[in-house]
């Protein structure tokens, strides 16, 4: 994880969901489907970042699911204006953040929320952005006995070859052309291994775009708008395809 994870743009719009609690976590919830749910594992900007909530609203609408964004940082949050402030970004203690929010610390919490969703809904999907990308691969691990039914990872960070090799559910990846956190060699490994695992697999390449495009893209740029809208549509279609099972 690097300073690029804090760069980007905040979008216009007002989220329409509500804040509540679920499985001992504060959550943002949107949508009303009682059969299918999607868990969003947020990026470094946390569960309150407006762009992520707007995306949740769009998935709820376009995929006909109920979407949950839990707080997986234990109440810690970063002010959204950091994405516009070079001085704040440079001063932010990313190594400290990583140590406070390591896989070892946060995976049990993420898993517990997924289990609670699976107990309530007939089908559950998960999408992870940046920091959350590794987490959805672990939720989709073939040893987890269908903890989730499908996953999407957008510009993931901290993703390992082992996590890629062990996925066992339909997997979609939203990958920008330039991404120091998901570099070419790991993209090549992904595209070599996943087609051999016997799962539905969809790799979406976004030419001319950088890390963070799916959650913090510049809506004044036609190229960025095309990319973030395509990413939103692709993820919604993936969940619609794999979570409804003909219903």
PDB file of C-alpha atoms in Angstrom:
ATOM      1  CA  UNK A   1       0.000   0.000   0.000  1.00  0.00           C
ATOM      2  CA  UNK A   2       1.338   3.417  -0.973  1.00  0.00           C
ATOM      3  CA  UNK A   3       0.366   7.082  -1.176  1.00  0.00           C
ATOM      4  CA  UNK A   4      -1.441   6.397  -4.478  1.00  0.00           C
ATOM      5  CA  UNK A   5      -4.115   4.658  -2.372  1.00  0.00           C
ATOM      6  CA  UNK A   6      -5.005   8.065  -0.918  1.00  0.00           C
ATOM      7  CA  UNK A   7      -5.194   9.943  -4.229  1.00  0.00           C
ATOM      8  CA  UNK A   8      -8.305  10.612  -6.255  1.00  0.00           C
ATOM      9  CA  UNK A   9     -11.522  12.572  -6.502  1.00  0.00           C
ATOM     10  CA  UNK A  10     -14.718  12.755  -4.470  1.00  0.00           C
ATOM     11  CA  UNK A  11     -17.919  12.425  -6.480  1.00  0.00           C
ATOM     12  CA  UNK A  12     -21.099  14.455  -6.319  1.00  0.00           C
ATOM     13  CA  UNK A  13     -24.176  12.732  -5.016  1.00  0.00           C
ATOM     14  CA  UNK A  14     -25.905  11.830  -1.758  1.00  0.00           C
ATOM     15  CA  UNK A  15     -25.961   8.209  -0.560  1.00  0.00           C
ATOM     16  CA  UNK A  16     -29.496   6.940   0.085  1.00  0.00           C
ATOM     17  CA  UNK A  17     -28.831   4.060   2.516  1.00  0.00           C
ATOM     18  CA  UNK A  18     -28.661   4.120   6.282  1.00  0.00           C
ATOM     19  CA  UNK A  19     -26.173   3.550   9.060  1.00  0.00           C
ATOM     20  CA  UNK A  20     -26.943   0.770  11.508  1.00  0.00           C
ATOM     21  CA  UNK A  21     -25.192  -2.166  13.169  1.00  0.00           C
ATOM     22  CA  UNK A  22     -24.730  -5.726  11.969  1.00  0.00           C
ATOM     23  CA  UNK A  23     -22.664  -8.557  13.429  1.00  0.00           C
ATOM     24  CA  UNK A  24     -21.173  -6.180  16.029  1.00  0.00           C
ATOM     25  CA  UNK A  25     -20.010  -3.697  13.397  1.00  0.00           C
ATOM     26  CA  UNK A  26     -21.203  -0.274  12.354  1.00  0.00           C
ATOM     27  CA  UNK A  27     -22.446  -0.623   8.786  1.00  0.00           C
ATOM     28  CA  UNK A  28     -23.878   1.312   5.887  1.00  0.00           C
ATOM     29  CA  UNK A  29     -26.779  -0.668   4.387  1.00  0.00           C
ATOM     30  CA  UNK A  30     -28.633  -0.022   1.143  1.00  0.00           C
ATOM     31  CA  UNK A  31     -31.156  -2.079  -0.787  1.00  0.00           C
ATOM     32  CA  UNK A  32     -34.087  -4.264   0.194  1.00  0.00           C
ATOM     33  CA  UNK A  33     -33.536  -7.729  -1.259  1.00  0.00           C
ATOM     34  CA  UNK A  34     -34.056 -10.396   1.406  1.00  0.00           C
ATOM     35  CA  UNK A  35     -32.409 -13.207  -0.575  1.00  0.00           C
ATOM     36  CA  UNK A  36     -29.151 -11.767  -1.960  1.00  0.00           C
ATOM     37  CA  UNK A  37     -26.529  -9.564  -0.310  1.00  0.00           C
ATOM     38  CA  UNK A  38     -23.179  -8.043  -1.221  1.00  0.00           C
ATOM     39  CA  UNK A  39     -20.437  -7.283   1.289  1.00  0.00           C
ATOM     40  CA  UNK A  40     -18.145  -4.389   0.399  1.00  0.00           C
ATOM     41  CA  UNK A  41     -14.685  -4.520   1.953  1.00  0.00           C
ATOM     42  CA  UNK A  42     -13.673  -0.888   1.734  1.00  0.00           C
ATOM     43  CA  UNK A  43     -10.380   0.745   0.847  1.00  0.00           C
ATOM     44  CA  UNK A  44      -8.129   2.823   3.110  1.00  0.00           C
ATOM     45  CA  UNK A  45     -10.671   5.664   3.234  1.00  0.00           C
ATOM     46  CA  UNK A  46     -13.048   3.460   5.203  1.00  0.00           C
ATOM     47  CA  UNK A  47     -16.743   2.744   5.432  1.00  0.00           C
ATOM     48  CA  UNK A  48     -17.882   6.378   5.451  1.00  0.00           C
ATOM     49  CA  UNK A  49     -16.215   7.441   2.187  1.00  0.00           C
ATOM     50  CA  UNK A  50     -19.105   8.856   0.103  1.00  0.00           C
ATOM     51  CA  UNK A  51     -17.917   7.375  -3.208  1.00  0.00           C
ATOM     52  CA  UNK A  52     -18.011   3.851  -1.806  1.00  0.00           C
ATOM     53  CA  UNK A  53     -21.517   4.416  -0.482  1.00  0.00           C
ATOM     54  CA  UNK A  54     -22.648   5.713  -3.866  1.00  0.00           C
ATOM     55  CA  UNK A  55     -21.255   2.573  -5.455  1.00  0.00           C
ATOM     56  CA  UNK A  56     -23.137   0.489  -2.892  1.00  0.00           C
ATOM     57  CA  UNK A  57     -26.350   2.264  -3.861  1.00  0.00           C
ATOM     58  CA  UNK A  58     -25.708   1.514  -7.523  1.00  0.00           C
ATOM     59  CA  UNK A  59     -25.082  -2.195  -6.870  1.00  0.00           C
ATOM     60  CA  UNK A  60     -28.241  -2.413  -4.783  1.00  0.00           C
ATOM     61  CA  UNK A  61     -30.215  -0.910  -7.640  1.00  0.00           C
ATOM     62  CA  UNK A  62     -28.570  -2.561 -10.648  1.00  0.00           C
ATOM     63  CA  UNK A  63     -27.898  -6.031  -9.204  1.00  0.00           C
ATOM     64  CA  UNK A  64     -31.023  -6.171  -7.002  1.00  0.00           C
ATOM     65  CA  UNK A  65     -29.102  -6.940  -3.813  1.00  0.00           C
ATOM     66  CA  UNK A  66     -28.814  -5.563  -0.301  1.00  0.00           C
ATOM     67  CA  UNK A  67     -25.344  -4.083   0.166  1.00  0.00           C
ATOM     68  CA  UNK A  68     -23.390  -3.820   3.413  1.00  0.00           C
ATOM     69  CA  UNK A  69     -20.311  -1.676   4.053  1.00  0.00           C
ATOM     70  CA  UNK A  70     -19.061  -2.518   7.558  1.00  0.00           C
ATOM     71  CA  UNK A  71     -16.435  -0.508   9.398  1.00  0.00           C
ATOM     72  CA  UNK A  72     -13.406  -2.795   9.360  1.00  0.00           C
ATOM     73  CA  UNK A  73     -11.021  -0.206  10.843  1.00  0.00           C
ATOM     74  CA  UNK A  74     -12.398  -0.179  14.386  1.00  0.00           C
ATOM     75  CA  UNK A  75     -13.695   3.378  14.217  1.00  0.00           C
ATOM     76  CA  UNK A  76     -10.535   4.845  12.685  1.00  0.00           C
ATOM     77  CA  UNK A  77     -11.233   7.073   9.713  1.00  0.00           C
ATOM     78  CA  UNK A  78      -9.411   9.410   7.386  1.00  0.00           C
ATOM     79  CA  UNK A  79     -10.993  12.722   6.373  1.00  0.00           C
ATOM     80  CA  UNK A  80     -11.974  12.456   2.686  1.00  0.00           C
ATOM     81  CA  UNK A  81     -10.256  15.749   1.867  1.00  0.00           C
ATOM     82  CA  UNK A  82      -6.898  13.983   2.158  1.00  0.00           C
ATOM     83  CA  UNK A  83      -7.322  12.923  -1.474  1.00  0.00           C
ATOM     84  CA  UNK A  84      -6.902  16.571  -2.487  1.00  0.00           C
ATOM     85  CA  UNK A  85      -4.156  17.493  -0.037  1.00  0.00           C
ATOM     86  CA  UNK A  86      -0.610  16.528  -1.013  1.00  0.00           C
ATOM     87  CA  UNK A  87       0.806  17.625   2.340  1.00  0.00           C
ATOM     88  CA  UNK A  88      -1.653  15.491   4.332  1.00  0.00           C
ATOM     89  CA  UNK A  89      -1.034  12.490   2.068  1.00  0.00           C
ATOM     90  CA  UNK A  90       2.720  12.806   2.430  1.00  0.00           C
ATOM     91  CA  UNK A  91       2.424  13.052   6.211  1.00  0.00           C
ATOM     92  CA  UNK A  92       0.029  10.156   6.650  1.00  0.00           C
ATOM     93  CA  UNK A  93       1.553   7.169   8.441  1.00  0.00           C
ATOM     94  CA  UNK A  94       0.778   4.353   6.001  1.00  0.00           C
ATOM     95  CA  UNK A  95       3.059   1.786   7.741  1.00  0.00           C
ATOM     96  CA  UNK A  96       1.256   2.533  11.005  1.00  0.00           C
ATOM     97  CA  UNK A  97      -2.091   2.090   9.291  1.00  0.00           C
ATOM     98  CA  UNK A  98      -1.007  -1.258   7.870  1.00  0.00           C
ATOM     99  CA  UNK A  99       0.159  -2.478  11.279  1.00  0.00           C
ATOM    100  CA  UNK A 100      -3.152  -1.500  12.884  1.00  0.00           C
ATOM    101  CA  UNK A 101      -5.152  -3.096  10.088  1.00  0.00           C
ATOM    102  CA  UNK A 102      -3.135  -6.152   9.150  1.00  0.00           C
ATOM    103  CA  UNK A 103      -4.634  -9.290   7.662  1.00  0.00           C
ATOM    104  CA  UNK A 104      -4.149 -11.089  10.962  1.00  0.00           C
ATOM    105  CA  UNK A 105      -6.146  -8.433  12.830  1.00  0.00           C
ATOM    106  CA  UNK A 106      -8.927  -7.759  10.339  1.00  0.00           C
ATOM    107  CA  UNK A 107      -9.534 -11.081   8.590  1.00  0.00           C
ATOM    108  CA  UNK A 108     -11.418 -12.636  11.564  1.00  0.00           C
ATOM    109  CA  UNK A 109     -13.757  -9.625  11.642  1.00  0.00           C
ATOM    110  CA  UNK A 110     -14.365  -9.713   7.905  1.00  0.00           C
ATOM    111  CA  UNK A 111     -15.022 -13.446   8.051  1.00  0.00           C
ATOM    112  CA  UNK A 112     -17.463 -13.065  10.943  1.00  0.00           C
ATOM    113  CA  UNK A 113     -19.527 -10.521   9.019  1.00  0.00           C
ATOM    114  CA  UNK A 114     -19.565 -12.754   5.929  1.00  0.00           C
ATOM    115  CA  UNK A 115     -20.736 -15.690   8.054  1.00  0.00           C
ATOM    116  CA  UNK A 116     -23.530 -13.584   9.540  1.00  0.00           C
ATOM    117  CA  UNK A 117     -24.638 -12.528   6.073  1.00  0.00           C
ATOM    118  CA  UNK A 118     -24.550 -16.116   4.830  1.00  0.00           C
ATOM    119  CA  UNK A 119     -26.763 -17.150   7.743  1.00  0.00           C
ATOM    120  CA  UNK A 120     -29.343 -14.522   6.770  1.00  0.00           C
ATOM    121  CA  UNK A 121     -29.252 -14.536   2.954  1.00  0.00           C
ATOM    122  CA  UNK A 122     -29.536 -17.306   0.367  1.00  0.00           C
ATOM    123  CA  UNK A 123     -26.574 -15.941  -1.582  1.00  0.00           C
ATOM    124  CA  UNK A 124     -23.758 -13.545  -0.721  1.00  0.00           C
ATOM    125  CA  UNK A 125     -21.181 -11.795  -2.876  1.00  0.00           C
ATOM    126  CA  UNK A 126     -18.186  -9.722  -1.852  1.00  0.00           C
ATOM    127  CA  UNK A 127     -16.297  -6.915  -3.531  1.00  0.00           C
ATOM    128  CA  UNK A 128     -13.030  -5.474  -2.263  1.00  0.00           C
ATOM    129  CA  UNK A 129     -11.407  -2.225  -3.282  1.00  0.00           C
ATOM    130  CA  UNK A 130      -7.672  -1.629  -2.817  1.00  0.00           C
ATOM    131  CA  UNK A 131      -7.044  -2.705   0.822  1.00  0.00           C
ATOM    132  CA  UNK A 132     -10.149  -4.875   0.632  1.00  0.00           C
ATOM    133  CA  UNK A 133      -8.980  -6.780  -2.436  1.00  0.00           C
ATOM    134  CA  UNK A 134      -6.985  -9.425  -0.585  1.00  0.00           C
ATOM    135  CA  UNK A 135      -9.894  -9.957   1.805  1.00  0.00           C
ATOM    136  CA  UNK A 136     -12.411 -11.061  -0.814  1.00  0.00           C
ATOM    137  CA  UNK A 137      -9.949 -13.616  -2.155  1.00  0.00           C
ATOM    138  CA  UNK A 138      -9.698 -15.068   1.336  1.00  0.00           C
ATOM    139  CA  UNK A 139     -13.475 -15.096   1.676  1.00  0.00           C
ATOM    140  CA  UNK A 140     -13.621 -16.965  -1.611  1.00  0.00           C
ATOM    141  CA  UNK A 141     -10.991 -19.506  -0.573  1.00  0.00           C
ATOM    142  CA  UNK A 142     -12.104 -22.989  -1.626  1.00  0.00           C
ATOM    143  CA  UNK A 143     -11.525 -24.197   1.958  1.00  0.00           C
ATOM    144  CA  UNK A 144     -14.187 -21.784   3.266  1.00  0.00           C
ATOM    145  CA  UNK A 145     -17.091 -24.013   2.181  1.00  0.00           C
ATOM    146  CA  UNK A 146     -19.014 -21.452   0.150  1.00  0.00           C
ATOM    147  CA  UNK A 147     -18.729 -18.609   2.627  1.00  0.00           C
ATOM    148  CA  UNK A 148     -19.459 -16.347  -0.350  1.00  0.00           C
ATOM    149  CA  UNK A 149     -20.847 -17.221  -3.770  1.00  0.00           C
ATOM    150  CA  UNK A 150     -18.864 -14.792  -5.940  1.00  0.00           C
ATOM    151  CA  UNK A 151     -16.195 -12.128  -5.545  1.00  0.00           C
ATOM    152  CA  UNK A 152     -14.945  -9.009  -7.282  1.00  0.00           C
ATOM    153  CA  UNK A 153     -11.578  -7.354  -6.636  1.00  0.00           C
ATOM    154  CA  UNK A 154     -10.869  -3.841  -7.914  1.00  0.00           C
ATOM    155  CA  UNK A 155      -7.220  -2.725  -7.986  1.00  0.00           C
ATOM    156  CA  UNK A 156      -6.339  -5.000  -5.020  1.00  0.00           C
ATOM    157  CA  UNK A 157      -3.417  -4.452  -2.663  1.00  0.00           C
ATOM    158  CA  UNK A 158      -1.474  -6.942  -0.535  1.00  0.00           C
ATOM    159  CA  UNK A 159      -2.763  -9.780  -2.730  1.00  0.00           C
ATOM    160  CA  UNK A 160      -0.525 -12.865  -2.753  1.00  0.00           C
ATOM    161  CA  UNK A 161      -0.024 -15.713  -5.185  1.00  0.00           C
ATOM    162  CA  UNK A 162      -1.263 -18.163  -2.560  1.00  0.00           C
ATOM    163  CA  UNK A 163      -4.523 -16.238  -2.147  1.00  0.00           C
ATOM    164  CA  UNK A 164      -5.001 -16.279  -5.916  1.00  0.00           C
ATOM    165  CA  UNK A 165      -4.276 -20.009  -6.189  1.00  0.00           C
ATOM    166  CA  UNK A 166      -6.747 -20.943  -3.463  1.00  0.00           C
ATOM    167  CA  UNK A 167      -9.839 -19.110  -4.697  1.00  0.00           C
ATOM    168  CA  UNK A 168     -12.786 -21.391  -5.390  1.00  0.00           C
ATOM    169  CA  UNK A 169     -15.730 -19.175  -6.367  1.00  0.00           C
ATOM    170  CA  UNK A 170     -16.568 -17.099  -9.464  1.00  0.00           C
ATOM    171  CA  UNK A 171     -14.033 -14.286  -9.567  1.00  0.00           C
ATOM    172  CA  UNK A 172     -13.967 -10.966 -11.373  1.00  0.00           C
ATOM    173  CA  UNK A 173     -10.995  -8.592 -11.372  1.00  0.00           C
ATOM    174  CA  UNK A 174     -11.162  -4.905 -12.315  1.00  0.00           C
ATOM    175  CA  UNK A 175      -7.571  -4.035 -13.187  1.00  0.00           C
ATOM    176  CA  UNK A 176      -6.255  -0.661 -14.346  1.00  0.00           C
ATOM    177  CA  UNK A 177      -3.391  -0.551 -16.803  1.00  0.00           C
ATOM    178  CA  UNK A 178      -1.065   1.138 -14.308  1.00  0.00           C
ATOM    179  CA  UNK A 179      -1.045  -0.147 -10.753  1.00  0.00           C
ATOM    180  CA  UNK A 180       1.995  -0.399  -8.500  1.00  0.00           C
ATOM    181  CA  UNK A 181      -0.066  -2.400  -5.995  1.00  0.00           C
ATOM    182  CA  UNK A 182      -1.198  -5.000  -8.536  1.00  0.00           C
ATOM    183  CA  UNK A 183       1.847  -5.096 -10.816  1.00  0.00           C
ATOM    184  CA  UNK A 184       2.195  -6.756 -14.238  1.00  0.00           C
ATOM    185  CA  UNK A 185       3.836  -9.914 -12.896  1.00  0.00           C
ATOM    186  CA  UNK A 186       0.966 -10.542 -10.462  1.00  0.00           C
ATOM    187  CA  UNK A 187      -1.586  -9.795 -13.169  1.00  0.00           C
ATOM    188  CA  UNK A 188       0.173 -12.347 -15.399  1.00  0.00           C
ATOM    189  CA  UNK A 189       0.162 -14.910 -12.596  1.00  0.00           C
ATOM    190  CA  UNK A 190      -3.553 -14.302 -12.032  1.00  0.00           C
ATOM    191  CA  UNK A 191      -4.369 -14.770 -15.699  1.00  0.00           C
ATOM    192  CA  UNK A 192      -2.317 -17.955 -15.865  1.00  0.00           C
ATOM    193  CA  UNK A 193      -3.703 -19.608 -12.742  1.00  0.00           C
ATOM    194  CA  UNK A 194      -7.363 -18.631 -12.480  1.00  0.00           C
ATOM    195  CA  UNK A 195      -8.461 -20.017 -15.868  1.00  0.00           C
ATOM    196  CA  UNK A 196      -7.118 -23.396 -14.714  1.00  0.00           C
ATOM    197  CA  UNK A 197      -9.157 -23.513 -11.483  1.00  0.00           C
ATOM    198  CA  UNK A 198     -12.483 -24.525 -13.007  1.00  0.00           C
ATOM    199  CA  UNK A 199     -14.337 -21.411 -11.818  1.00  0.00           C
ATOM    200  CA  UNK A 200     -16.066 -18.641 -13.726  1.00  0.00           C
ATOM    201  CA  UNK A 201     -13.448 -15.960 -14.249  1.00  0.00           C
ATOM    202  CA  UNK A 202     -13.657 -12.463 -15.719  1.00  0.00           C
ATOM    203  CA  UNK A 203     -10.606 -10.211 -16.018  1.00  0.00           C
ATOM    204  CA  UNK A 204     -11.402  -6.627 -17.003  1.00  0.00           C
ATOM    205  CA  UNK A 205      -8.508  -4.483 -18.239  1.00  0.00           C
ATOM    206  CA  UNK A 206      -8.888  -0.690 -18.073  1.00  0.00           C
ATOM    207  CA  UNK A 207      -6.501   0.993 -20.489  1.00  0.00           C
ATOM    208  CA  UNK A 208      -5.110   4.377 -19.528  1.00  0.00           C
ATOM    209  CA  UNK A 209      -6.311   4.191 -15.929  1.00  0.00           C
ATOM    210  CA  UNK A 210      -4.459   3.981 -12.628  1.00  0.00           C
ATOM    211  CA  UNK A 211      -4.831   2.452  -9.175  1.00  0.00           C
ATOM    212  CA  UNK A 212      -7.990   3.635  -7.432  1.00  0.00           C
ATOM    213  CA  UNK A 213      -9.920   4.423 -10.605  1.00  0.00           C
ATOM    214  CA  UNK A 214     -13.028   2.420  -9.613  1.00  0.00           C
ATOM    215  CA  UNK A 215     -13.644   4.317  -6.366  1.00  0.00           C
ATOM    216  CA  UNK A 216     -11.905   7.663  -6.823  1.00  0.00           C
ATOM    217  CA  UNK A 217     -11.850   8.315 -10.578  1.00  0.00           C
ATOM    218  CA  UNK A 218     -11.994  11.862 -11.955  1.00  0.00           C
ATOM    219  CA  UNK A 219     -15.545  12.493 -13.171  1.00  0.00           C
ATOM    220  CA  UNK A 220     -14.330  15.454 -15.221  1.00  0.00           C
ATOM    221  CA  UNK A 221     -12.234  13.117 -17.384  1.00  0.00           C
ATOM    222  CA  UNK A 222     -14.084  11.261 -20.166  1.00  0.00           C
ATOM    223  CA  UNK A 223     -11.607   8.376 -20.029  1.00  0.00           C
ATOM    224  CA  UNK A 224     -11.967   8.051 -16.257  1.00  0.00           C
ATOM    225  CA  UNK A 225     -15.765   8.301 -16.391  1.00  0.00           C
ATOM    226  CA  UNK A 226     -15.944   5.589 -19.041  1.00  0.00           C
ATOM    227  CA  UNK A 227     -13.721   3.370 -16.906  1.00  0.00           C
ATOM    228  CA  UNK A 228     -15.470   3.832 -13.582  1.00  0.00           C
ATOM    229  CA  UNK A 229     -18.908   3.435 -15.167  1.00  0.00           C
ATOM    230  CA  UNK A 230     -17.772   0.288 -16.965  1.00  0.00           C
ATOM    231  CA  UNK A 231     -16.352  -1.067 -13.699  1.00  0.00           C
ATOM    232  CA  UNK A 232     -19.603  -0.372 -11.841  1.00  0.00           C
ATOM    233  CA  UNK A 233     -21.665  -2.027 -14.578  1.00  0.00           C
ATOM    234  CA  UNK A 234     -19.364  -5.053 -14.762  1.00  0.00           C
ATOM    235  CA  UNK A 235     -19.475  -5.685 -11.018  1.00  0.00           C
ATOM    236  CA  UNK A 236     -23.244  -5.271 -10.854  1.00  0.00           C
ATOM    237  CA  UNK A 237     -23.685  -7.705 -13.744  1.00  0.00           C
ATOM    238  CA  UNK A 238     -21.340 -10.206 -12.082  1.00  0.00           C
ATOM    239  CA  UNK A 239     -23.404 -10.189  -8.920  1.00  0.00           C
ATOM    240  CA  UNK A 240     -26.675 -10.308 -10.817  1.00  0.00           C
ATOM    241  CA  UNK A 241     -25.407 -13.327 -12.730  1.00  0.00           C
ATOM    242  CA  UNK A 242     -24.058 -15.281  -9.764  1.00  0.00           C
ATOM    243  CA  UNK A 243     -26.285 -14.363  -6.828  1.00  0.00           C
ATOM    244  CA  UNK A 244     -29.796 -14.775  -8.145  1.00  0.00           C
ATOM    245  CA  UNK A 245     -29.603 -18.304  -9.570  1.00  0.00           C
ATOM    246  CA  UNK A 246     -32.559 -17.846 -11.861  1.00  0.00           C
ATOM    247  CA  UNK A 247     -34.780 -16.127  -9.301  1.00  0.00           C
TER     248      UNK A 247
END
